[in-house]
Short mmCIF file of C-alpha atoms (C1' of nucleotides) in Angstrom, two decimals:
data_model
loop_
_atom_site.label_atom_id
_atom_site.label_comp_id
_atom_site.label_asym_id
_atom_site.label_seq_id
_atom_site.Cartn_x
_atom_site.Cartn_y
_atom_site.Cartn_z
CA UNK A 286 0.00 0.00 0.00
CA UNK A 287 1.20 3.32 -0.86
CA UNK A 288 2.15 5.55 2.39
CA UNK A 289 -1.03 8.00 3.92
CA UNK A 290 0.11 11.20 2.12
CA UNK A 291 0.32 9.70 -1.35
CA UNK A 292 -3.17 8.10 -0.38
CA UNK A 293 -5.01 11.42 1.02
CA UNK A 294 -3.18 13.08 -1.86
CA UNK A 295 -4.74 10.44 -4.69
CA UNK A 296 -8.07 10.64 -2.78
CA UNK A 297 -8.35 14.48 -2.37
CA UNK A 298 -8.17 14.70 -5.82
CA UNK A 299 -11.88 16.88 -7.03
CA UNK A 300 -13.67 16.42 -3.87
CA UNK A 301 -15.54 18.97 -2.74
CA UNK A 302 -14.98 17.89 1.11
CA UNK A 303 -13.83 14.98 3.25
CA UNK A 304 -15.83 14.84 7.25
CA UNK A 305 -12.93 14.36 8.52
CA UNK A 306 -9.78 14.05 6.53
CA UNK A 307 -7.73 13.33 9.87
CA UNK A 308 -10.21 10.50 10.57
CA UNK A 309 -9.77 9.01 7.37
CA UNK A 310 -5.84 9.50 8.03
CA UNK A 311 -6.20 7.32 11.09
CA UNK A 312 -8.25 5.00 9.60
CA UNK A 313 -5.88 4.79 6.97
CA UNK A 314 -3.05 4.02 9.39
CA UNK A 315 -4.75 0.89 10.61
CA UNK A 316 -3.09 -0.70 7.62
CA UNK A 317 -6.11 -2.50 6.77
CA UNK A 318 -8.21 -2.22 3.68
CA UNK A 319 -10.78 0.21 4.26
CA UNK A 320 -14.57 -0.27 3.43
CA UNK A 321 -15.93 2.34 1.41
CA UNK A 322 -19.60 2.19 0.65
CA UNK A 323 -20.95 3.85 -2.23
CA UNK A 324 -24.95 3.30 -2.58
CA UNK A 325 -26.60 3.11 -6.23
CA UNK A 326 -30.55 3.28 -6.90
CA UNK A 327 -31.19 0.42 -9.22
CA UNK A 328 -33.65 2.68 -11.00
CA UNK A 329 -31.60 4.46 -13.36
CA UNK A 330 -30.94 3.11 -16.67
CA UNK A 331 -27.46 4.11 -18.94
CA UNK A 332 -25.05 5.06 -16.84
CA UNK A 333 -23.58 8.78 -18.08
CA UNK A 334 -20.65 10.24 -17.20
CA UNK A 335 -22.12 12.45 -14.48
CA UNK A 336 -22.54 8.89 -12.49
CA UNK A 337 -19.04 7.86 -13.19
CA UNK A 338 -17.44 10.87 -11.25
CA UNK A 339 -18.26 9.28 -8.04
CA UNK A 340 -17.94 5.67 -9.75
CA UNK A 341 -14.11 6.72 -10.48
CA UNK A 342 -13.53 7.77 -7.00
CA UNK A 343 -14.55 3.93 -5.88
CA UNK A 344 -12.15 2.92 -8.20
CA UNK A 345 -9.51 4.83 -6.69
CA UNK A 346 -10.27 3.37 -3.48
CA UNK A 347 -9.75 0.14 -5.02
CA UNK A 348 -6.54 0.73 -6.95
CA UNK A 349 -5.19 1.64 -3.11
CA UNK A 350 -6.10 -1.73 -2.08
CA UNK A 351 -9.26 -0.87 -0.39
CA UNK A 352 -12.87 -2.59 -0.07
CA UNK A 353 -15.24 -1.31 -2.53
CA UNK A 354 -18.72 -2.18 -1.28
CA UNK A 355 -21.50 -1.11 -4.13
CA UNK A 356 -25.11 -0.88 -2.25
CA UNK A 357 -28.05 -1.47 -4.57
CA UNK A 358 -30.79 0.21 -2.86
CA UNK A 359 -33.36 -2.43 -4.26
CA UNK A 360 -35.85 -1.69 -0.75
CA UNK A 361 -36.17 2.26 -2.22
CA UNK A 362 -36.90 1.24 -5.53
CA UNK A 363 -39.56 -1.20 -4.88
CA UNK A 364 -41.51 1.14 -2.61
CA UNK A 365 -41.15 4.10 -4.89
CA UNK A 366 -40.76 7.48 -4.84
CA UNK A 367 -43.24 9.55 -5.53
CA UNK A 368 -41.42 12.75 -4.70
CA UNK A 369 -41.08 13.10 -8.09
CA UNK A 370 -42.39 16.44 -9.68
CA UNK A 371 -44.95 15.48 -12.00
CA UNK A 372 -46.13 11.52 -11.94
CA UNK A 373 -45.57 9.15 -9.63
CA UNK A 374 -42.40 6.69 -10.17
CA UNK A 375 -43.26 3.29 -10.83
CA UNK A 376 -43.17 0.85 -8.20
CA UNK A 377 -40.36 -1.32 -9.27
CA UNK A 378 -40.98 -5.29 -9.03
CA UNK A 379 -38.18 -7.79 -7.27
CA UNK A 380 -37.70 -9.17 -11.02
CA UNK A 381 -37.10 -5.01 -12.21
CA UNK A 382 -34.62 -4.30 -9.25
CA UNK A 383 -32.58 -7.45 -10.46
CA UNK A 384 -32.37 -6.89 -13.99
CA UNK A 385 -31.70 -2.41 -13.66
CA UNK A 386 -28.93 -3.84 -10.83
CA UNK A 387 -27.61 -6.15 -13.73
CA UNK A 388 -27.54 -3.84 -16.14
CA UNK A 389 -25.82 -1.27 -13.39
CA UNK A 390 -23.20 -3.85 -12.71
CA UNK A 391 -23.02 -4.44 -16.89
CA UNK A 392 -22.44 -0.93 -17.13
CA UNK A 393 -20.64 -0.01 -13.85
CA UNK A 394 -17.84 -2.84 -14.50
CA UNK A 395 -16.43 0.23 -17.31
CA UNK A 396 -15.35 1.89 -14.35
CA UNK A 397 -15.25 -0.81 -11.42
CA UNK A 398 -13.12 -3.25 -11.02
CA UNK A 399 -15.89 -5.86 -10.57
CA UNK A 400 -13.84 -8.62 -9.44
CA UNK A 401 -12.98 -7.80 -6.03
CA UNK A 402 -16.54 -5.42 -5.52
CA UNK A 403 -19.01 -6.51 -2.42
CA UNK A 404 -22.31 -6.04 -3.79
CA UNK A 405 -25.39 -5.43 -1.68
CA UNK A 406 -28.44 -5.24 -1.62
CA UNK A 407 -30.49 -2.80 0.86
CA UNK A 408 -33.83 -5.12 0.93
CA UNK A 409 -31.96 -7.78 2.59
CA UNK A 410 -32.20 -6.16 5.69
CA UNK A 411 -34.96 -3.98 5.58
CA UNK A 412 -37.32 -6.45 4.51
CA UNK A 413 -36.24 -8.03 7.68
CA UNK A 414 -37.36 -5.08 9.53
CA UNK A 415 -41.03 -4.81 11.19
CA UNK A 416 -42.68 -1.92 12.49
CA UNK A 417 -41.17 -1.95 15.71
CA UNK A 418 -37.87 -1.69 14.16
CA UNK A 419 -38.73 1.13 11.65
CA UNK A 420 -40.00 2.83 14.36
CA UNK A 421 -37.10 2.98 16.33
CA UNK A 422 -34.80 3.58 13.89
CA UNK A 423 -36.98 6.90 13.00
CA UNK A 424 -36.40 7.62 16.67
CA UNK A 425 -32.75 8.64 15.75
CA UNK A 426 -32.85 11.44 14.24
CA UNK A 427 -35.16 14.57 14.80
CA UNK A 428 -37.60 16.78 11.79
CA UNK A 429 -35.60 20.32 12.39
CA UNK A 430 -32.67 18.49 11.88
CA UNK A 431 -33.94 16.60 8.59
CA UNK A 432 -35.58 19.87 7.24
CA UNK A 433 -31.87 21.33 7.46
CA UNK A 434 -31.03 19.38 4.92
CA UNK A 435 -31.25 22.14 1.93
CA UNK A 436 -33.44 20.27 -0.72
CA UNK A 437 -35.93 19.68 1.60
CA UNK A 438 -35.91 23.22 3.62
CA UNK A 439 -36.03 24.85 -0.33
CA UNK A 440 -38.91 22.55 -1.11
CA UNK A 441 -40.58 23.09 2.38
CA UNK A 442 -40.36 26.78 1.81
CA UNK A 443 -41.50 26.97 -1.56
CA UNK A 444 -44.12 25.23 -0.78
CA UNK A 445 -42.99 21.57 -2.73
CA UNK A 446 -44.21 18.35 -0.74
CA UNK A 447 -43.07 16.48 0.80
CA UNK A 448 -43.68 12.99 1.75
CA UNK A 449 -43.01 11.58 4.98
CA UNK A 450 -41.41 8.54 3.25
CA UNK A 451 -39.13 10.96 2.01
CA UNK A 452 -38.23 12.19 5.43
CA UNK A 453 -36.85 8.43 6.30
CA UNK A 454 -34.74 7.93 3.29
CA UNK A 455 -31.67 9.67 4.89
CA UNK A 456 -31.93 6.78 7.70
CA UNK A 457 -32.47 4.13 5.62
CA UNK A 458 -28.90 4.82 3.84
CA UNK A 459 -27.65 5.90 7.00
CA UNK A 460 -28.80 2.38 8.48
CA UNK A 461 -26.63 0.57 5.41
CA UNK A 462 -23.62 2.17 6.65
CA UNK A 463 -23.98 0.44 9.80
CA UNK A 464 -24.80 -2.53 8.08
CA UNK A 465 -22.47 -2.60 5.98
CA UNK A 466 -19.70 -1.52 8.88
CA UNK A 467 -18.65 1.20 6.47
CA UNK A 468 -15.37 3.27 6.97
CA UNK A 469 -16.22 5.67 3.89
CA UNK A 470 -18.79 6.84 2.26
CA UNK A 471 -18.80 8.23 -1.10
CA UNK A 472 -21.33 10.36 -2.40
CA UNK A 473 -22.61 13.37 -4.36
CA UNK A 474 -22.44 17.12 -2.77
CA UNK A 475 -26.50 16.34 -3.19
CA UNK A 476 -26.05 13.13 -0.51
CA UNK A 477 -23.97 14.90 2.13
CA UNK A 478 -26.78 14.81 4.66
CA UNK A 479 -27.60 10.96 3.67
CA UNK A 480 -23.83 10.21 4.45
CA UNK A 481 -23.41 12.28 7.37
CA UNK A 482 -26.99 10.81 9.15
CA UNK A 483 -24.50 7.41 8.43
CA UNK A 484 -22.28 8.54 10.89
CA UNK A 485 -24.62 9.20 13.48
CA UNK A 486 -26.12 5.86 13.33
CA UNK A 487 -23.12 3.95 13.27
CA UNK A 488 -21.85 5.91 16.32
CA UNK A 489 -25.36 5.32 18.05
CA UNK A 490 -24.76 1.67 16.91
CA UNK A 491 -21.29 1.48 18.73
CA UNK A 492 -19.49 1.52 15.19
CA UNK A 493 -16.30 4.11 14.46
CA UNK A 494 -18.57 6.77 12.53
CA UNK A 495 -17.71 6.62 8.27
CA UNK A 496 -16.15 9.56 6.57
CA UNK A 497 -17.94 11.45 3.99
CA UNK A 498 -16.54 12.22 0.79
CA UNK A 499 -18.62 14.34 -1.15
CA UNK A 500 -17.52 14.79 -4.90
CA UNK A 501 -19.03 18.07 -7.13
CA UNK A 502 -22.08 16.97 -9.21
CA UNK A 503 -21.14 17.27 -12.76
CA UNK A 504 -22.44 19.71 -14.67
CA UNK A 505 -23.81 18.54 -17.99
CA UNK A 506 -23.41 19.76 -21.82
CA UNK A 507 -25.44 22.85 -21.26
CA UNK A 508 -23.18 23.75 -18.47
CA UNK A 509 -26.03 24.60 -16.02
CA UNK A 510 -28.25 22.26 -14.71
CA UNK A 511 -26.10 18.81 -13.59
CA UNK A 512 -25.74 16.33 -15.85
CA UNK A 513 -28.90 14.19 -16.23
CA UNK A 514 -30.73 12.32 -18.21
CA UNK A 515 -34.32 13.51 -17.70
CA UNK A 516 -32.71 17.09 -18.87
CA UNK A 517 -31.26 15.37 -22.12
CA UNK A 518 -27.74 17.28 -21.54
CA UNK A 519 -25.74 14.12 -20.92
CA UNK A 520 -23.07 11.48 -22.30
CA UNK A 521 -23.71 8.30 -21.73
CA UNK A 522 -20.74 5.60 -21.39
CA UNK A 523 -22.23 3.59 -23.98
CA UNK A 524 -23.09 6.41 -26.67
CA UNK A 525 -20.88 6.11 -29.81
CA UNK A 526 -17.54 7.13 -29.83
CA UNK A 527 -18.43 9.97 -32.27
CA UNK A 528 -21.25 10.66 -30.43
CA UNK A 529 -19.41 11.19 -27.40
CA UNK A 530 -16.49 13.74 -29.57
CA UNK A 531 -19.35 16.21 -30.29
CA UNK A 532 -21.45 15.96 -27.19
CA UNK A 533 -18.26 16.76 -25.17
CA UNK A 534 -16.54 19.18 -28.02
CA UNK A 535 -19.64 21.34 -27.33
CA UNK A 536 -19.03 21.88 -23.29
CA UNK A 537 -17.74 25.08 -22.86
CA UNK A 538 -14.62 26.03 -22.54
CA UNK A 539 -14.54 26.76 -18.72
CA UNK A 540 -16.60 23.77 -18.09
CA UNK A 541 -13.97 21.73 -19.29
CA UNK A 542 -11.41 21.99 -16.89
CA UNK A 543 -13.82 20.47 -14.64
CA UNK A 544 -14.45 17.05 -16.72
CA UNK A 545 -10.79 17.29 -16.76
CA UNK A 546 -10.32 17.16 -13.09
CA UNK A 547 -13.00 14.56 -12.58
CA UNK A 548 -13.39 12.39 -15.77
CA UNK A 549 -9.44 11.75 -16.15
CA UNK A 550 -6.69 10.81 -14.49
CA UNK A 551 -4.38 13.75 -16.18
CA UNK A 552 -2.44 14.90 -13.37
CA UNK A 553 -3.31 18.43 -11.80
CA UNK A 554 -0.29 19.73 -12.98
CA UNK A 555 -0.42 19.16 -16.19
CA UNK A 556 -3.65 20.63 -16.35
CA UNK A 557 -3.07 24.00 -14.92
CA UNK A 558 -0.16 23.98 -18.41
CA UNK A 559 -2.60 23.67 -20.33
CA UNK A 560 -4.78 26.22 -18.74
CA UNK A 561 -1.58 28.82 -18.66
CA UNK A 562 -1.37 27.51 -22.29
CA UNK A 563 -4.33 28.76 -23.63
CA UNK A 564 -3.89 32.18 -21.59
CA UNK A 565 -0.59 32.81 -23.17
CA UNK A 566 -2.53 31.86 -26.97
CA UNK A 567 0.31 29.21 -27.27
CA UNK A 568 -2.49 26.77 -27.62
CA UNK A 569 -6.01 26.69 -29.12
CA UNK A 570 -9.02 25.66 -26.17
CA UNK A 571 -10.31 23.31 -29.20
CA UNK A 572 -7.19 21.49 -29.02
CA UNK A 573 -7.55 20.88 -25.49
CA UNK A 574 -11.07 19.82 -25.37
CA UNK A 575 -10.34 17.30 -28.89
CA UNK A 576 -7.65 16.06 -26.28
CA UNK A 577 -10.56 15.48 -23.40
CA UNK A 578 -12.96 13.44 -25.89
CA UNK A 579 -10.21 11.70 -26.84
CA UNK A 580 -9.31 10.90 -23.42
CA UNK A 581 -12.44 10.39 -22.16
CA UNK A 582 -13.46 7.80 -24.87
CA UNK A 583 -10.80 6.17 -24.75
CA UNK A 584 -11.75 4.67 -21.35
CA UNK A 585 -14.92 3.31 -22.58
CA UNK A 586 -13.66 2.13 -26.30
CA UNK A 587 -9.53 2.44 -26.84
CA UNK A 588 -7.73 4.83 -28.17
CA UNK A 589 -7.40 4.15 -31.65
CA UNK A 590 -11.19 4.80 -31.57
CA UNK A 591 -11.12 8.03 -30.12
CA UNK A 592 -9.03 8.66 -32.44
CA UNK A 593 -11.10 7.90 -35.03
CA UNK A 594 -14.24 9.42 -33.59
CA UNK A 595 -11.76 12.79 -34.04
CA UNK A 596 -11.27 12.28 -37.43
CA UNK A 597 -14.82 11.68 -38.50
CA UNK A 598 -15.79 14.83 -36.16
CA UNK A 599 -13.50 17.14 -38.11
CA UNK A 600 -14.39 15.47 -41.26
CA UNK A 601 -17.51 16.52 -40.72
CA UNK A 602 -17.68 19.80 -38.80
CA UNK A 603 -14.40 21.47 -39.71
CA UNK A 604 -14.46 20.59 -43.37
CA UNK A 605 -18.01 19.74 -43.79
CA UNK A 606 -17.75 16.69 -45.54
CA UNK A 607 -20.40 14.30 -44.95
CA UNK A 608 -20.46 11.77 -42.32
CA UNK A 609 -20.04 7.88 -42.82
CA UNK A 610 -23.10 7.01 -41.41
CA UNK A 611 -25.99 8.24 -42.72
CA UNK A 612 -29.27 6.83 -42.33
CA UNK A 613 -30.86 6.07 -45.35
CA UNK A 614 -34.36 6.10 -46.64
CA UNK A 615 -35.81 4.69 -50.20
CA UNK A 616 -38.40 6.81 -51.67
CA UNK A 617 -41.13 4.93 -52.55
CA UNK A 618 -42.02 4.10 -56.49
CA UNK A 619 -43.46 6.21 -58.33
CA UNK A 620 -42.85 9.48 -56.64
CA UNK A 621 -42.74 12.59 -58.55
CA UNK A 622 -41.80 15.15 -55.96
CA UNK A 623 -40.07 15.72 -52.42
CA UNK A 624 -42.37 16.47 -49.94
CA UNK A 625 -40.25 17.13 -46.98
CA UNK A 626 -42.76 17.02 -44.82
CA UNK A 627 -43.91 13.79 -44.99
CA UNK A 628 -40.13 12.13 -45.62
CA UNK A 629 -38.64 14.20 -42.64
CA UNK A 630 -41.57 13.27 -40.23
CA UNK A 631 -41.83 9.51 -41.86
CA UNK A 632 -38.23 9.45 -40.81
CA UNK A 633 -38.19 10.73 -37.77
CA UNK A 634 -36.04 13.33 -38.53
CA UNK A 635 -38.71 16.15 -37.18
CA UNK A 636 -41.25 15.74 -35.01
CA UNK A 637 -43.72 17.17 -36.89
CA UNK A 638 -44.64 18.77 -40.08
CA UNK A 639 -45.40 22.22 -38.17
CA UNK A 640 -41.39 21.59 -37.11
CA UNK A 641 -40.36 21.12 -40.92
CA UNK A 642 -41.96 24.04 -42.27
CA UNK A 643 -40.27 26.50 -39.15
CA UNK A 644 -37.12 24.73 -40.52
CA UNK A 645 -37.34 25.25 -44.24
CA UNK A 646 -38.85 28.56 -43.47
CA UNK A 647 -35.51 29.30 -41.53
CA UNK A 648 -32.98 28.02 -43.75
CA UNK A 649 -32.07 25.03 -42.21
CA UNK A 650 -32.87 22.18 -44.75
CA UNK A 651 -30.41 21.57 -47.55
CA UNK A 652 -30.04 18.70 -50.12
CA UNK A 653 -26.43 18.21 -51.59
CA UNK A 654 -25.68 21.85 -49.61
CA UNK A 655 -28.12 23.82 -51.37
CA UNK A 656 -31.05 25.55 -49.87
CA UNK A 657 -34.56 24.71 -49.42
CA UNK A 658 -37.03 27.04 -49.36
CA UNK A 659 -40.66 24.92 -50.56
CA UNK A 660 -41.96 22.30 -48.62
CA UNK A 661 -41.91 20.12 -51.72
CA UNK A 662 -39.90 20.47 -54.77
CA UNK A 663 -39.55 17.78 -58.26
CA UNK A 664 -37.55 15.35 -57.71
CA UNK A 665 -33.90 15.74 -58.30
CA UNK A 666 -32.51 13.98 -61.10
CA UNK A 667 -29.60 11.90 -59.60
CA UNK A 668 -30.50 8.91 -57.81
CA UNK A 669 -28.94 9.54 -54.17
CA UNK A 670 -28.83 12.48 -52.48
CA UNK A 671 -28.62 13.86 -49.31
CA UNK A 672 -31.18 16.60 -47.37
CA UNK A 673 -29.03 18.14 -44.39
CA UNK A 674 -30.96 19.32 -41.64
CA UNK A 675 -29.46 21.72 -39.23
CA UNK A 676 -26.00 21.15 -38.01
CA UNK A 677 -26.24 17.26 -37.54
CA UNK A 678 -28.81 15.98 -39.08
CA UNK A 679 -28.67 14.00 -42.26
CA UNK A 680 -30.48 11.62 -44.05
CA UNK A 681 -29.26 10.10 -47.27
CA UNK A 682 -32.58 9.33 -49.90
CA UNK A 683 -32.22 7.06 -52.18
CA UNK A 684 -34.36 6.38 -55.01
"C1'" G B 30 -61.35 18.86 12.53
"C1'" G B 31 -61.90 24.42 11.07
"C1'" G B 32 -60.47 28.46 7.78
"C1'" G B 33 -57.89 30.38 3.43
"C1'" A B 34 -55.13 29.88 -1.30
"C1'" G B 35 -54.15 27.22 -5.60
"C1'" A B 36 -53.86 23.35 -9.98
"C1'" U B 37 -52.54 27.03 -17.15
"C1'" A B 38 -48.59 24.47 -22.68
"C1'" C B 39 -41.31 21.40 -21.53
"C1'" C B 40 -40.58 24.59 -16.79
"C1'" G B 41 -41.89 29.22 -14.19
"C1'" A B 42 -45.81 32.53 -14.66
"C1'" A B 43 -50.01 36.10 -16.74
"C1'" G B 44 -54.98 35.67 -18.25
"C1'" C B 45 -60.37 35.70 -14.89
"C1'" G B 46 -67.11 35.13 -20.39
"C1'" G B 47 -65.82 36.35 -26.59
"C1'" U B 48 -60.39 40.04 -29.89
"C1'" C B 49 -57.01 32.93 -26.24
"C1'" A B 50 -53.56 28.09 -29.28
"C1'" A B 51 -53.44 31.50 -24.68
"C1'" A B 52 -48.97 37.63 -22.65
"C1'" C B 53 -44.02 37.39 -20.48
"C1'" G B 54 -39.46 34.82 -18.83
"C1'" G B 55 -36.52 30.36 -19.00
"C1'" G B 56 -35.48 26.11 -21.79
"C1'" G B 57 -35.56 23.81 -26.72
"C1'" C B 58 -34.93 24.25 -32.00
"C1'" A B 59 -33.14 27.11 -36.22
"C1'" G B 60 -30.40 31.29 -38.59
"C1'" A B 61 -26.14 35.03 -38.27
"C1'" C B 62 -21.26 35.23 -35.89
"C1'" U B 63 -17.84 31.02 -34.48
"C1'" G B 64 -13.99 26.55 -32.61
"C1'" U B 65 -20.89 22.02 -32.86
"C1'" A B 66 -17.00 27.08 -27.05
"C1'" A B 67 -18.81 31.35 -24.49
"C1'" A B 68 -21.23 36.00 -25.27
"C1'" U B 69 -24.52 38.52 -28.57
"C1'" C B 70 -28.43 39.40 -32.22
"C1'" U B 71 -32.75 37.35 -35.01
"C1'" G B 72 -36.62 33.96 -35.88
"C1'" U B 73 -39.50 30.00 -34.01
"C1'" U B 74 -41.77 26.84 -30.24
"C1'" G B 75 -49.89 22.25 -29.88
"C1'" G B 76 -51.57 19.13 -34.34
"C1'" C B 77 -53.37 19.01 -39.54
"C1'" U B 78 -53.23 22.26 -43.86
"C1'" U B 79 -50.80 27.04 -44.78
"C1'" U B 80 -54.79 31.17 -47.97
"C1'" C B 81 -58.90 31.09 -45.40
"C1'" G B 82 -59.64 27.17 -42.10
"C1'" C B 83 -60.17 22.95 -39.03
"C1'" C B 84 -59.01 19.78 -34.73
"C1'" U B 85 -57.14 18.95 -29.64
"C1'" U B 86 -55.34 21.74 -25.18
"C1'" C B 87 -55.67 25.54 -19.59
"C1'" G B 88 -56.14 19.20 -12.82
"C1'" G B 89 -60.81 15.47 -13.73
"C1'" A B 90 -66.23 14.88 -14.60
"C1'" G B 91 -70.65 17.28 -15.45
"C1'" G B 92 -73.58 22.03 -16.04
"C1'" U B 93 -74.97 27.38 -17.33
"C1'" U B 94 -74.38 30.23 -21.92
"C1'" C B 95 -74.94 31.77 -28.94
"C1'" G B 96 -69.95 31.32 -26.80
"C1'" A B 97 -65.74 29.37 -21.08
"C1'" A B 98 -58.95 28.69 -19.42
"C1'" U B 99 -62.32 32.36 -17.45
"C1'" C B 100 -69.16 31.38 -14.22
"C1'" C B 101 -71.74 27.04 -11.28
"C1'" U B 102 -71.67 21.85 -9.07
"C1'" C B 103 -69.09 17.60 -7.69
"C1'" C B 104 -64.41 15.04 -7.52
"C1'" U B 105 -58.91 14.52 -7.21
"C1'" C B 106 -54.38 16.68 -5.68
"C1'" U B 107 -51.18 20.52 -3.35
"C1'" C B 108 -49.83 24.64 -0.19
"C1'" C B 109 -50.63 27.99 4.03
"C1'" C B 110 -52.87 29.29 8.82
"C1'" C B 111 -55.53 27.60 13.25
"C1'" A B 112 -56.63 23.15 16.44
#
RNA sequence: GGGGAGAUACCGAAGCGGUCAAACGGGGCAGACUGUAAAUCUGUUGGCUUUCGCCUUCGGAGGUUCGAAUCCUCCUCUCCCCA
């Protein structure tokens, strides 16, 4: 094992805090492999890379020689949470928890080093529970001191519910830690009450209280809201390589240094060169970020991909050739005359023909690069061609 | 248990009998400028047809009216205050 310093030092790496760094010294010092408990809900489908920041930090752990222990919080998930703004989440069956776990795991092992991983599963122990248990264990902690916790005090004051179901979640991860005998809890700056309610149970359960690490929440491609599915701004670890190049060439600039400090493994110092680099126009902040996608996929593909997935990005978008792969469509026999609104809708390409005509209207429709400005024009005379819609959409018709 | 407020399109939020497919802001999409960056400007943002028009939408179900998102009744849900 590599000595305390070099640990802390690997560890401390884009956290946002560690309760408490000299506990997690001492614990280190033990000399013995540390348990660190990060808790997943087995609800969530692709993994993106917004999941992966805290994913990686497990994997650090494990790289030091420590105990990853992954909690799939299968009890949550089958009783549902309906905290949800709109609609109520779908109570997930036994058979459901398995499979999203499986898939998790599937997904997870990119990151993970599934080998030597504990896996859990909350419901073994809370189904185990009866009232009389539940009951005491809500006896630990106090409402004032769960309606600290800043999601729920912004909710309570602007007037969002909230369901008392909600109110125990915090214990019920809390109650893993002690279950699990954690020594360190990862988590999101979203879970830091969750994980520090952990360290109150485990104390009140005779256990050395866990330390927190809480990592930043990444912000997704429109730099704003955090990166999530439901808001459509994410990369997921399984997209296409080229897929991945443009979603993460079109971060911003200053968002970048952040994927950099959580999504690779490009030491600090090197970073900051690059960041002087660009300040002193030496080198172009495109450069940099081509050098991020590239890094970034090549951790879920290899290299040589990324690598590729470059050249077909500036293939396209800095010369604006076409791209490869084109979906195609056949006109059917005996057509006369385009009628974009029922090929581009057909196809999927716009949602609707109201859509098609704003975009022809605007300018954004092109076959073969020239521009469309009727909803239906004669058919052109060669026998492939391509209508370009926007910046990335294509679709290659072929007679 | 009592009293009050409220539910509007992706989100926030106006509208309070016709001129409402519904102001405004955000987001999205598109165009210009670019490096698929940021910032900025412009257009657009229910569906079908684009000329008129038609259809569906303002928590749900009924009702009053020539006519309702707007009025009435019931229901469902939420918030606040009191107990």
């Amino acid at each position: 094992m590599k000595s305390i310093d070099k640990q802390i030092n690997i560890i401390n790496r884009g956290v946002v805090q560690i309760c408490e760094e000299n506990e997690l010294r001492e614990k280190i010092k033990k000399n013995k492999p540390l348990r660190v408990k990060l808790g997943v809900d087995p609800t969530a489908g692709e993994l993106h890379l917004g999941f992966t920041v805290v994913l990686r930090k497990l994997r650090q752990f494990q790289d030091l020689g420590h105990q990853a222990v992954l909690i799939i919080g299968s009890y949550t998930a089958q009783v549902g949470d309906p905290s949800g703004r709109d609609k109520t989440r779908p109570q997930l069956s036994v058979d459901d928890v398995i499979a999203n776990a499986k898939f998790y795991l599937e997904q997870a092992g990119k990151v993970l080093n599934l080998d030597t991983l504990e896996v859990c599963y909350n419901g073994d122990w809370f189904k185990k529970m009866n009232f009389l248990d539940v009951i005491t264990m809500l006896s630990k902690s106090t409402v004032a001191r769960t309606l600290e916790r800043e999601d729920f005090s912004n909710r309570y004051s602007s007037g969002t519910p909230i369901y008392l179901h909600e109110f125990v979640y915090p214990l019920m991860q809390g109650y893993d830690s002690v279950m699990v005998k954690a020594d360190v809890e990862l988590g999101g700056t979203d879970q830091t009450f969750n994980l520090m309610v952990g360290r109150d149970l485990q104390r009140d359960a005779g256990q050395e209280p866990q330390v927190c690490i809480t990592m930043p929440l990444l912000e997704g491609l429109d730099g704003v809201r955090k990166m999530s599915k439901s808001y459509g701004n994410y990369v997921g670890i399984s997209d296409e390589p080229k897929d991945m190049f443009g979603k993460l060439m079109s971060i911003s600039d200053e968002l970048m240094w952040k994927y950099y400090e959580l999504l690779t493994e490009i030491p600090l110092s090197e970073i900051s060169k690059m960041k002087d680099g660009i300040t002193n126009e030496k080198i172009h902040p495109m450069d940099v970020k081509k050098n991020l996608a590239i890094n970034i996929i090549s951790q879920y593909y290899d290299e040589k991909i990324a690598i590729n997935a470059r050249a077909a990005f500036e293939k396209v978008f800095s010369k604006g050739n076409l791209p490869d792969d084109i979906p195609e469509f056949n006109l059917h026999t005996g057509e006369t005359e385009l009628n974009f609104i029922k090929i581009l809708t057909e196809t999927k390409m716009a949602p609707s023909g109201g859509e098609v005509r704003r975009l022809i209207k605007q300018g954004a429709v092109s076959i073969d690069g020239e521009k469309i400005s009727d909803l239906t024009i004669p058919l052109p005379g060669k026998n492939e061609f391509v209508i370009k819609i926007g910046k990335r959409r294509y679709l290659k018709i072929i007679k």
